[in-house]
């Protein structure tokens, strides 16, 4: 091999990055919204109450219990989600049915409950996928079977890891020119921006990519576990050995009245303070082996759920805390997953997570743009661009500007589709993808440089108008949320304005560049005129 | 304990620390001062920069615990480094002074946050 190590790494970085860059951009953008999934879901259901001191847990409990009893007196598990976490104001309940024969898990049903009546808030609160649908797309994509989605994202994430590591070698100057950014210099500026975004968030990029792969470790690398633990029972033993997870008992025990839950709730509130309870889980309600787990929502460490108290569901007696039974390996991988999800993050750290995610998307976008800028610079004199470069240009424009417009359309659709329309949640998502598709058609139809300017303008309008659409369609707009100090609601509107400003900045750069390009012949002419008398 | 002081302290220490490290790098030194560095006092800026970056972890560890503090620290360093990059691009001559002011302010914020 004649090429040196760095050249071969540069080749690897260029082509792995290009091949999966567009999917990764989608993963990073929707994943960044995943960090504010609760906040987006709350914004998307303007019928829910404004923030305020949520009602005491013990006044909410009967309503949730009433609904669960009416829906699923005999279920494998009940969940009650209390308000108060991350600006959430609604009471929610869910239940998991006993698995039918041939099923691994029973059906899961979740609903928002009206605390006054104990009935589902259907017909009052609009149906929406909210932030959770955006979040789910970042690892399972959409409009395809789950198993395909996670595998496609998995392959792209492996390419990402290769691109990051080879990128460190390729752009070795990132450490020497650590802080360098030279604006308005064409290809050099893109390279600087790409390097700066990469190197300043390198720990985040490595963490998010690697831990993302760990989520579906046994799907992506099935051979070891298939060989060592080939069948169902041995697979259960594996999970028990590594994660200390006991095989949940699928035998249905005889009926037995479940003890009142309110005293358990009071005991938990004494331990953690009022308003600190996130979730109650009742295992096997109404059965002889019922158990109640109460979880707090204050996470002080890298875990995926808060501290927990357990009670015997029949006697109501407090059960001893389960000791940690998992192995160090499992603890490490669970901590990695916790860092990926960031459930423990308060508002500031959560904002850093969102910014890091969007920064990752920007790093990918600048890398993609660099690919075509570099090749076009070499072809400056060619009258016609090769098909490959045209294709990359269209994919870049359609994704880098088109996807954000699509996401904005998702927020618009949430406000504009009639609140009580049947199947509206699916149409909100269709709005995202139809708009994104339309952006691609536009990018194909128009000359790419012109379309860049026009679509960036459209992106500015799409995001800047979200607070306006909100103002016209609901009473949860900035004029209400800001005076009430409801930062969850206001944060989404203000965030949309922030993204609009970002696109406005991009548009400014493009317009200045076009002007500069247009004035080059003028300067050249002026020089000629000056040259004449001399 | 005043809200957000741990975060502000870490951000200022990150900004000041990265400014010192940039000052010790040929290219960025020239951006700030207009000339290449003279003499061997760069080591002092390097050591000081790393010390400030390490210090940025202290108020966060104290407030959020070892594990979450560490994640927070990396996030705040990212923000501090980007701040230095923006300053170097648009106001390089003001950066040494800004970095120098950031460090004592970071200590003040740390003190207000309850770390002592």
mmCIF file of C-alpha atoms in Angstrom, chain A residues 71-384:
data_model
loop_
_atom_site.group_PDB
_atom_site.id
_atom_site.type_symbol
_atom_site.label_atom_id
_atom_site.label_comp_id
_atom_site.label_asym_id
_atom_site.label_seq_id
_atom_site.Cartn_x
_atom_site.Cartn_y
_atom_site.Cartn_z
ATOM 1 C CA UNK A 71 -60.344 -0.697 32.758
ATOM 2 C CA UNK A 72 -58.290 -3.583 33.981
ATOM 3 C CA UNK A 73 -59.227 -5.036 37.348
ATOM 4 C CA UNK A 74 -57.145 -8.047 36.406
ATOM 5 C CA UNK A 75 -53.887 -6.991 34.793
ATOM 6 C CA UNK A 76 -50.263 -7.972 35.028
ATOM 7 C CA UNK A 77 -49.246 -4.471 36.088
ATOM 8 C CA UNK A 78 -50.684 -1.029 36.781
ATOM 9 C CA UNK A 79 -48.775 2.215 36.486
ATOM 10 C CA UNK A 80 -49.734 5.592 37.915
ATOM 11 C CA UNK A 81 -47.658 8.598 36.795
ATOM 12 C CA UNK A 82 -47.992 11.623 39.047
ATOM 13 C CA UNK A 83 -47.448 15.199 37.834
ATOM 14 C CA UNK A 84 -44.609 17.427 38.982
ATOM 15 C CA UNK A 85 -41.705 16.034 36.975
ATOM 16 C CA UNK A 86 -40.130 18.269 34.281
ATOM 17 C CA UNK A 87 -43.054 20.679 34.244
ATOM 18 C CA UNK A 88 -45.616 17.934 33.707
ATOM 19 C CA UNK A 89 -49.050 18.814 34.991
ATOM 20 C CA UNK A 90 -51.146 15.810 34.045
ATOM 21 C CA UNK A 91 -52.087 12.635 35.853
ATOM 22 C CA UNK A 92 -51.492 9.550 33.737
ATOM 23 C CA UNK A 93 -52.173 5.888 34.262
ATOM 24 C CA UNK A 94 -51.339 2.773 32.299
ATOM 25 C CA UNK A 95 -51.784 -0.956 32.511
ATOM 26 C CA UNK A 96 -50.162 -3.982 31.017
ATOM 27 C CA UNK A 97 -52.437 -6.895 30.238
ATOM 28 C CA UNK A 98 -51.472 -10.487 31.015
ATOM 29 C CA UNK A 99 -49.734 -11.879 27.926
ATOM 30 C CA UNK A 100 -51.956 -14.002 25.744
ATOM 31 C CA UNK A 101 -50.663 -17.410 24.737
ATOM 32 C CA UNK A 102 -47.742 -16.982 22.381
ATOM 33 C CA UNK A 103 -47.027 -13.400 23.482
ATOM 34 C CA UNK A 104 -43.956 -12.287 25.421
ATOM 35 C CA UNK A 105 -45.649 -9.143 26.718
ATOM 36 C CA UNK A 106 -49.284 -8.192 27.141
ATOM 37 C CA UNK A 107 -50.742 -5.074 25.528
ATOM 38 C CA UNK A 108 -49.844 -1.728 27.165
ATOM 39 C CA UNK A 109 -52.472 1.001 27.415
ATOM 40 C CA UNK A 110 -51.742 4.480 28.707
ATOM 41 C CA UNK A 111 -54.097 7.427 29.192
ATOM 42 C CA UNK A 112 -54.374 10.873 30.729
ATOM 43 C CA UNK A 113 -56.824 10.837 33.619
ATOM 44 C CA UNK A 114 -59.086 13.641 34.755
ATOM 45 C CA UNK A 115 -58.329 13.933 38.501
ATOM 46 C CA UNK A 116 -61.863 15.168 39.225
ATOM 47 C CA UNK A 117 -63.804 12.288 37.685
ATOM 48 C CA UNK A 118 -61.372 9.382 37.380
ATOM 49 C CA UNK A 119 -62.279 9.100 33.720
ATOM 50 C CA UNK A 120 -59.972 9.193 30.738
ATOM 51 C CA UNK A 121 -59.401 12.732 29.524
ATOM 52 C CA UNK A 122 -60.329 11.640 26.005
ATOM 53 C CA UNK A 123 -62.424 14.102 24.063
ATOM 54 C CA UNK A 124 -60.851 16.948 25.969
ATOM 55 C CA UNK A 125 -57.105 16.483 25.489
ATOM 56 C CA UNK A 126 -55.985 16.158 21.875
ATOM 57 C CA UNK A 127 -54.401 12.926 20.730
ATOM 58 C CA UNK A 128 -50.730 13.395 19.809
ATOM 59 C CA UNK A 129 -47.484 11.488 19.577
ATOM 60 C CA UNK A 130 -45.835 14.557 21.111
ATOM 61 C CA UNK A 131 -42.127 14.453 21.868
ATOM 62 C CA UNK A 132 -42.161 10.693 22.327
ATOM 63 C CA UNK A 133 -42.809 10.057 18.633
ATOM 64 C CA UNK A 134 -39.870 12.269 17.640
ATOM 65 C CA UNK A 135 -37.764 10.466 20.221
ATOM 66 C CA UNK A 136 -38.793 7.009 18.979
ATOM 67 C CA UNK A 137 -37.874 7.910 15.386
ATOM 68 C CA UNK A 138 -34.258 8.547 16.353
ATOM 69 C CA UNK A 139 -33.617 4.861 17.017
ATOM 70 C CA UNK A 140 -36.376 3.009 15.129
ATOM 71 C CA UNK A 141 -37.042 5.408 12.211
ATOM 72 C CA UNK A 142 -40.637 5.445 10.961
ATOM 73 C CA UNK A 143 -42.908 3.702 8.434
ATOM 74 C CA UNK A 144 -41.035 0.444 8.713
ATOM 75 C CA UNK A 145 -40.939 -2.533 11.062
ATOM 76 C CA UNK A 146 -39.183 -1.834 14.359
ATOM 77 C CA UNK A 147 -36.604 -4.540 13.728
ATOM 78 C CA UNK A 148 -35.555 -2.938 10.440
ATOM 79 C CA UNK A 149 -35.449 0.529 11.931
ATOM 80 C CA UNK A 150 -33.147 -0.320 14.802
ATOM 81 C CA UNK A 151 -30.883 -2.309 12.502
ATOM 82 C CA UNK A 152 -30.537 0.524 9.965
ATOM 83 C CA UNK A 153 -29.807 3.022 12.738
ATOM 84 C CA UNK A 154 -27.387 0.500 14.252
ATOM 85 C CA UNK A 155 -25.392 0.138 11.042
ATOM 86 C CA UNK A 156 -25.284 3.943 10.691
ATOM 87 C CA UNK A 157 -24.135 4.309 14.304
ATOM 88 C CA UNK A 158 -21.298 1.842 13.689
ATOM 89 C CA UNK A 159 -20.255 3.916 10.648
ATOM 90 C CA UNK A 160 -20.469 7.002 12.879
ATOM 91 C CA UNK A 161 -18.070 5.458 15.368
ATOM 92 C CA UNK A 162 -15.666 4.658 12.526
ATOM 93 C CA UNK A 163 -16.084 8.205 11.164
ATOM 94 C CA UNK A 164 -15.357 9.771 14.578
ATOM 95 C CA UNK A 165 -12.244 7.726 15.213
ATOM 96 C CA UNK A 166 -10.867 8.094 11.682
ATOM 97 C CA UNK A 167 -11.845 11.783 11.832
ATOM 98 C CA UNK A 168 -9.564 12.370 14.818
ATOM 99 C CA UNK A 169 -6.669 11.041 12.720
ATOM 100 C CA UNK A 170 -7.735 12.854 9.538
ATOM 101 C CA UNK A 171 -8.192 16.278 11.106
ATOM 102 C CA UNK A 172 -5.151 15.980 13.332
ATOM 103 C CA UNK A 173 -4.867 19.738 13.320
ATOM 104 C CA UNK A 174 -7.978 19.943 15.528
ATOM 105 C CA UNK A 175 -5.786 19.798 18.610
ATOM 106 C CA UNK A 176 -3.164 22.252 17.339
ATOM 107 C CA UNK A 177 -5.708 24.771 15.996
ATOM 108 C CA UNK A 178 -8.156 23.927 18.755
ATOM 109 C CA UNK A 179 -10.158 27.147 18.735
ATOM 110 C CA UNK A 180 -9.723 28.184 15.126
ATOM 111 C CA UNK A 181 -12.673 29.532 13.199
ATOM 112 C CA UNK A 182 -12.159 31.697 10.116
ATOM 113 C CA UNK A 183 -15.548 32.950 8.890
ATOM 114 C CA UNK A 184 -16.458 33.934 5.327
ATOM 115 C CA UNK A 185 -13.637 31.906 3.755
ATOM 116 C CA UNK A 186 -15.687 29.318 1.877
ATOM 117 C CA UNK A 187 -14.363 25.796 2.157
ATOM 118 C CA UNK A 188 -11.970 26.783 4.961
ATOM 119 C CA UNK A 189 -14.856 28.084 7.083
ATOM 120 C CA UNK A 190 -16.805 24.845 6.657
ATOM 121 C CA UNK A 191 -13.745 22.858 7.639
ATOM 122 C CA UNK A 192 -13.138 25.071 10.699
ATOM 123 C CA UNK A 193 -16.772 24.807 11.776
ATOM 124 C CA UNK A 194 -16.715 21.036 11.280
ATOM 125 C CA UNK A 195 -13.525 20.696 13.335
ATOM 126 C CA UNK A 196 -14.627 23.074 16.064
ATOM 127 C CA UNK A 197 -17.997 21.358 16.551
ATOM 128 C CA UNK A 198 -16.290 17.975 16.569
ATOM 129 C CA UNK A 199 -13.442 18.666 18.914
ATOM 130 C CA UNK A 200 -15.261 20.736 21.536
ATOM 131 C CA UNK A 201 -17.949 18.054 21.918
ATOM 132 C CA UNK A 202 -15.775 15.027 21.257
ATOM 133 C CA UNK A 203 -16.641 13.379 24.611
ATOM 134 C CA UNK A 204 -20.351 13.763 23.833
ATOM 135 C CA UNK A 205 -20.047 12.389 20.298
ATOM 136 C CA UNK A 206 -18.086 9.339 21.431
ATOM 137 C CA UNK A 207 -20.402 8.711 24.368
ATOM 138 C CA UNK A 208 -23.648 9.101 22.448
ATOM 139 C CA UNK A 209 -22.563 6.886 19.542
ATOM 140 C CA UNK A 210 -21.042 4.131 21.603
ATOM 141 C CA UNK A 211 -23.791 4.015 24.225
ATOM 142 C CA UNK A 212 -26.376 4.147 21.437
ATOM 143 C CA UNK A 213 -24.932 0.903 20.118
ATOM 144 C CA UNK A 214 -25.043 -0.657 23.593
ATOM 145 C CA UNK A 215 -28.842 -0.200 23.702
ATOM 146 C CA UNK A 216 -29.343 -2.914 21.106
ATOM 147 C CA UNK A 217 -26.145 -4.802 21.853
ATOM 148 C CA UNK A 218 -27.763 -8.255 21.694
ATOM 149 C CA UNK A 219 -29.578 -7.404 18.460
ATOM 150 C CA UNK A 220 -26.479 -6.014 16.754
ATOM 151 C CA UNK A 221 -24.142 -8.727 18.003
ATOM 152 C CA UNK A 222 -26.350 -11.751 18.473
ATOM 153 C CA UNK A 223 -23.864 -14.566 17.959
ATOM 154 C CA UNK A 224 -22.238 -14.832 21.425
ATOM 155 C CA UNK A 225 -25.483 -14.858 23.331
ATOM 156 C CA UNK A 226 -27.178 -17.135 20.779
ATOM 157 C CA UNK A 227 -24.348 -19.621 21.168
ATOM 158 C CA UNK A 228 -23.963 -19.535 24.924
ATOM 159 C CA UNK A 229 -27.637 -19.113 25.851
ATOM 160 C CA UNK A 230 -29.480 -20.696 22.936
ATOM 161 C CA UNK A 231 -33.033 -21.104 24.219
ATOM 162 C CA UNK A 232 -35.635 -19.127 26.170
ATOM 163 C CA UNK A 233 -35.000 -20.496 29.694
ATOM 164 C CA UNK A 234 -31.210 -20.153 29.383
ATOM 165 C CA UNK A 235 -31.708 -16.608 28.049
ATOM 166 C CA UNK A 236 -33.670 -15.814 31.203
ATOM 167 C CA UNK A 237 -30.811 -17.238 33.242
ATOM 168 C CA UNK A 238 -28.394 -14.947 31.397
ATOM 169 C CA UNK A 239 -30.397 -11.846 32.299
ATOM 170 C CA UNK A 240 -30.606 -13.026 35.888
ATOM 171 C CA UNK A 241 -26.873 -13.674 36.102
ATOM 172 C CA UNK A 242 -25.755 -10.435 34.498
ATOM 173 C CA UNK A 243 -28.441 -7.934 35.432
ATOM 174 C CA UNK A 244 -29.822 -9.569 38.583
ATOM 175 C CA UNK A 245 -33.205 -9.310 36.891
ATOM 176 C CA UNK A 246 -35.532 -11.996 38.153
ATOM 177 C CA UNK A 247 -37.719 -13.723 35.683
ATOM 178 C CA UNK A 248 -41.086 -12.224 36.388
ATOM 179 C CA UNK A 249 -43.574 -14.862 37.435
ATOM 180 C CA UNK A 250 -46.084 -15.452 34.676
ATOM 181 C CA UNK A 251 -48.179 -17.830 36.809
ATOM 182 C CA UNK A 252 -51.423 -16.168 37.808
ATOM 183 C CA UNK A 253 -51.868 -16.445 41.568
ATOM 184 C CA UNK A 254 -55.257 -16.671 43.319
ATOM 185 C CA UNK A 255 -57.264 -13.549 43.983
ATOM 186 C CA UNK A 256 -56.591 -11.530 47.134
ATOM 187 C CA UNK A 257 -57.683 -8.015 47.994
ATOM 188 C CA UNK A 258 -54.937 -5.428 47.473
ATOM 189 C CA UNK A 259 -54.171 -3.321 50.545
ATOM 190 C CA UNK A 260 -55.013 0.412 50.381
ATOM 191 C CA UNK A 261 -52.231 2.273 48.585
ATOM 192 C CA UNK A 262 -52.671 5.667 50.283
ATOM 193 C CA UNK A 263 -50.752 4.699 53.459
ATOM 194 C CA UNK A 264 -47.840 3.459 51.339
ATOM 195 C CA UNK A 265 -47.868 6.756 49.456
ATOM 196 C CA UNK A 266 -47.797 8.639 52.765
ATOM 197 C CA UNK A 267 -44.814 6.584 53.905
ATOM 198 C CA UNK A 268 -42.940 7.360 50.693
ATOM 199 C CA UNK A 269 -43.719 11.060 51.013
ATOM 200 C CA UNK A 270 -42.364 11.004 54.556
ATOM 201 C CA UNK A 271 -39.140 9.497 53.184
ATOM 202 C CA UNK A 272 -38.632 11.898 50.254
ATOM 203 C CA UNK A 273 -40.882 14.913 50.877
ATOM 204 C CA UNK A 274 -44.245 15.788 49.332
ATOM 205 C CA UNK A 275 -44.419 16.142 45.552
ATOM 206 C CA UNK A 276 -41.379 13.935 44.972
ATOM 207 C CA UNK A 277 -43.175 10.817 43.811
ATOM 208 C CA UNK A 278 -42.932 10.098 40.108
ATOM 209 C CA UNK A 279 -44.520 6.710 39.658
ATOM 210 C CA UNK A 280 -46.451 3.950 41.411
ATOM 211 C CA UNK A 281 -46.330 0.442 40.001
ATOM 212 C CA UNK A 282 -48.670 -2.292 41.162
ATOM 213 C CA UNK A 283 -47.472 -5.737 40.130
ATOM 214 C CA UNK A 284 -50.284 -8.290 39.806
ATOM 215 C CA UNK A 285 -53.017 -6.119 41.327
ATOM 216 C CA UNK A 286 -55.745 -8.036 43.106
ATOM 217 C CA UNK A 287 -53.639 -11.205 43.305
ATOM 218 C CA UNK A 288 -51.999 -13.001 46.226
ATOM 219 C CA UNK A 289 -48.506 -11.967 45.087
ATOM 220 C CA UNK A 290 -49.308 -8.291 44.518
ATOM 221 C CA UNK A 291 -46.486 -5.809 45.082
ATOM 222 C CA UNK A 292 -46.477 -1.998 45.060
ATOM 223 C CA UNK A 293 -43.351 -0.077 44.044
ATOM 224 C CA UNK A 294 -43.175 3.678 44.544
ATOM 225 C CA UNK A 295 -40.422 5.589 42.720
ATOM 226 C CA UNK A 296 -39.175 9.117 43.384
ATOM 227 C CA UNK A 297 -38.417 11.479 40.524
ATOM 228 C CA UNK A 298 -35.264 12.985 41.956
ATOM 229 C CA UNK A 299 -32.347 11.289 40.311
ATOM 230 C CA UNK A 300 -29.046 12.098 41.906
ATOM 231 C CA UNK A 301 -26.951 9.574 40.129
ATOM 232 C CA UNK A 302 -26.435 7.887 36.782
ATOM 233 C CA UNK A 303 -29.438 5.640 36.898
ATOM 234 C CA UNK A 304 -32.437 5.251 34.710
ATOM 235 C CA UNK A 305 -34.984 5.429 37.519
ATOM 236 C CA UNK A 306 -35.147 7.130 40.895
ATOM 237 C CA UNK A 307 -35.006 5.679 44.408
ATOM 238 C CA UNK A 308 -37.711 3.119 45.082
ATOM 239 C CA UNK A 309 -39.766 1.822 48.028
ATOM 240 C CA UNK A 310 -41.519 -1.540 47.786
ATOM 241 C CA UNK A 311 -44.555 -2.820 49.677
ATOM 242 C CA UNK A 312 -46.328 -6.136 49.925
ATOM 243 C CA UNK A 313 -49.533 -5.600 47.998
ATOM 244 C CA UNK A 314 -51.720 -7.730 50.270
ATOM 245 C CA UNK A 315 -50.469 -6.904 53.769
ATOM 246 C CA UNK A 316 -49.270 -3.394 52.912
ATOM 247 C CA UNK A 317 -46.025 -4.050 54.808
ATOM 248 C CA UNK A 318 -42.833 -2.392 53.639
ATOM 249 C CA UNK A 319 -40.548 -4.840 51.847
ATOM 250 C CA UNK A 320 -36.790 -4.711 52.383
ATOM 251 C CA UNK A 321 -34.856 -2.782 49.724
ATOM 252 C CA UNK A 322 -33.594 -5.054 47.015
ATOM 253 C CA UNK A 323 -29.835 -5.221 47.168
ATOM 254 C CA UNK A 324 -27.864 -4.661 43.993
ATOM 255 C CA UNK A 325 -27.635 -8.054 42.390
ATOM 256 C CA UNK A 326 -26.253 -7.041 39.024
ATOM 257 C CA UNK A 327 -22.651 -7.535 37.978
ATOM 258 C CA UNK A 328 -20.088 -4.770 37.471
ATOM 259 C CA UNK A 329 -20.363 -5.276 33.699
ATOM 260 C CA UNK A 330 -24.109 -4.756 33.800
ATOM 261 C CA UNK A 331 -23.738 -1.719 36.081
ATOM 262 C CA UNK A 332 -21.286 -0.196 33.628
ATOM 263 C CA UNK A 333 -23.502 -0.733 30.607
ATOM 264 C CA UNK A 334 -26.584 0.510 32.486
ATOM 265 C CA UNK A 335 -24.657 3.637 33.534
ATOM 266 C CA UNK A 336 -23.714 4.216 29.880
ATOM 267 C CA UNK A 337 -27.358 3.938 28.856
ATOM 268 C CA UNK A 338 -28.274 6.352 31.651
ATOM 269 C CA UNK A 339 -25.724 8.867 30.368
ATOM 270 C CA UNK A 340 -27.189 8.508 26.872
ATOM 271 C CA UNK A 341 -30.749 9.131 28.073
ATOM 272 C CA UNK A 342 -29.915 11.799 30.654
ATOM 273 C CA UNK A 343 -32.982 11.175 32.842
ATOM 274 C CA UNK A 344 -31.036 12.610 35.761
ATOM 275 C CA UNK A 345 -30.491 15.977 34.023
ATOM 276 C CA UNK A 346 -32.006 19.127 35.501
ATOM 277 C CA UNK A 347 -32.929 22.078 33.256
ATOM 278 C CA UNK A 348 -29.373 23.362 32.640
ATOM 279 C CA UNK A 349 -27.803 19.982 31.951
ATOM 280 C CA UNK A 350 -30.841 19.082 29.814
ATOM 281 C CA UNK A 351 -30.279 22.232 27.745
ATOM 282 C CA UNK A 352 -26.628 21.200 27.322
ATOM 283 C CA UNK A 353 -27.785 17.784 26.118
ATOM 284 C CA UNK A 354 -30.118 19.397 23.540
ATOM 285 C CA UNK A 355 -27.359 21.750 22.370
ATOM 286 C CA UNK A 356 -24.866 18.888 22.130
ATOM 287 C CA UNK A 357 -27.348 16.891 20.060
ATOM 288 C CA UNK A 358 -27.993 19.806 17.716
ATOM 289 C CA UNK A 359 -24.231 20.485 17.658
ATOM 290 C CA UNK A 360 -23.744 16.877 16.556
ATOM 291 C CA UNK A 361 -26.295 17.425 13.774
ATOM 292 C CA UNK A 362 -24.404 20.577 12.758
ATOM 293 C CA UNK A 363 -21.118 18.680 12.761
ATOM 294 C CA UNK A 364 -22.627 16.090 10.400
ATOM 295 C CA UNK A 365 -24.160 18.830 8.219
ATOM 296 C CA UNK A 366 -20.876 20.736 7.902
ATOM 297 C CA UNK A 367 -19.104 17.480 7.059
ATOM 298 C CA UNK A 368 -21.633 16.723 4.308
ATOM 299 C CA UNK A 369 -21.352 20.242 2.893
ATOM 300 C CA UNK A 370 -17.582 20.022 3.003
ATOM 301 C CA UNK A 371 -17.672 16.924 0.811
ATOM 302 C CA UNK A 372 -19.376 18.764 -2.040
ATOM 303 C CA UNK A 373 -17.633 22.142 -1.515
ATOM 304 C CA UNK A 374 -14.257 20.442 -1.795
ATOM 305 C CA UNK A 375 -15.169 18.635 -4.995
ATOM 306 C CA UNK A 376 -16.784 21.684 -6.555
ATOM 307 C CA UNK A 377 -13.697 23.787 -5.860
ATOM 308 C CA UNK A 378 -11.687 21.349 -7.980
ATOM 309 C CA UNK A 379 -14.274 21.531 -10.756
ATOM 310 C CA UNK A 380 -14.611 25.320 -10.723
ATOM 311 C CA UNK A 381 -14.077 25.580 -14.446
ATOM 312 C CA UNK A 382 -16.301 22.671 -15.461
ATOM 313 C CA UNK A 383 -19.510 23.871 -17.058
ATOM 314 C CA UNK A 384 -21.583 20.960 -15.811
#
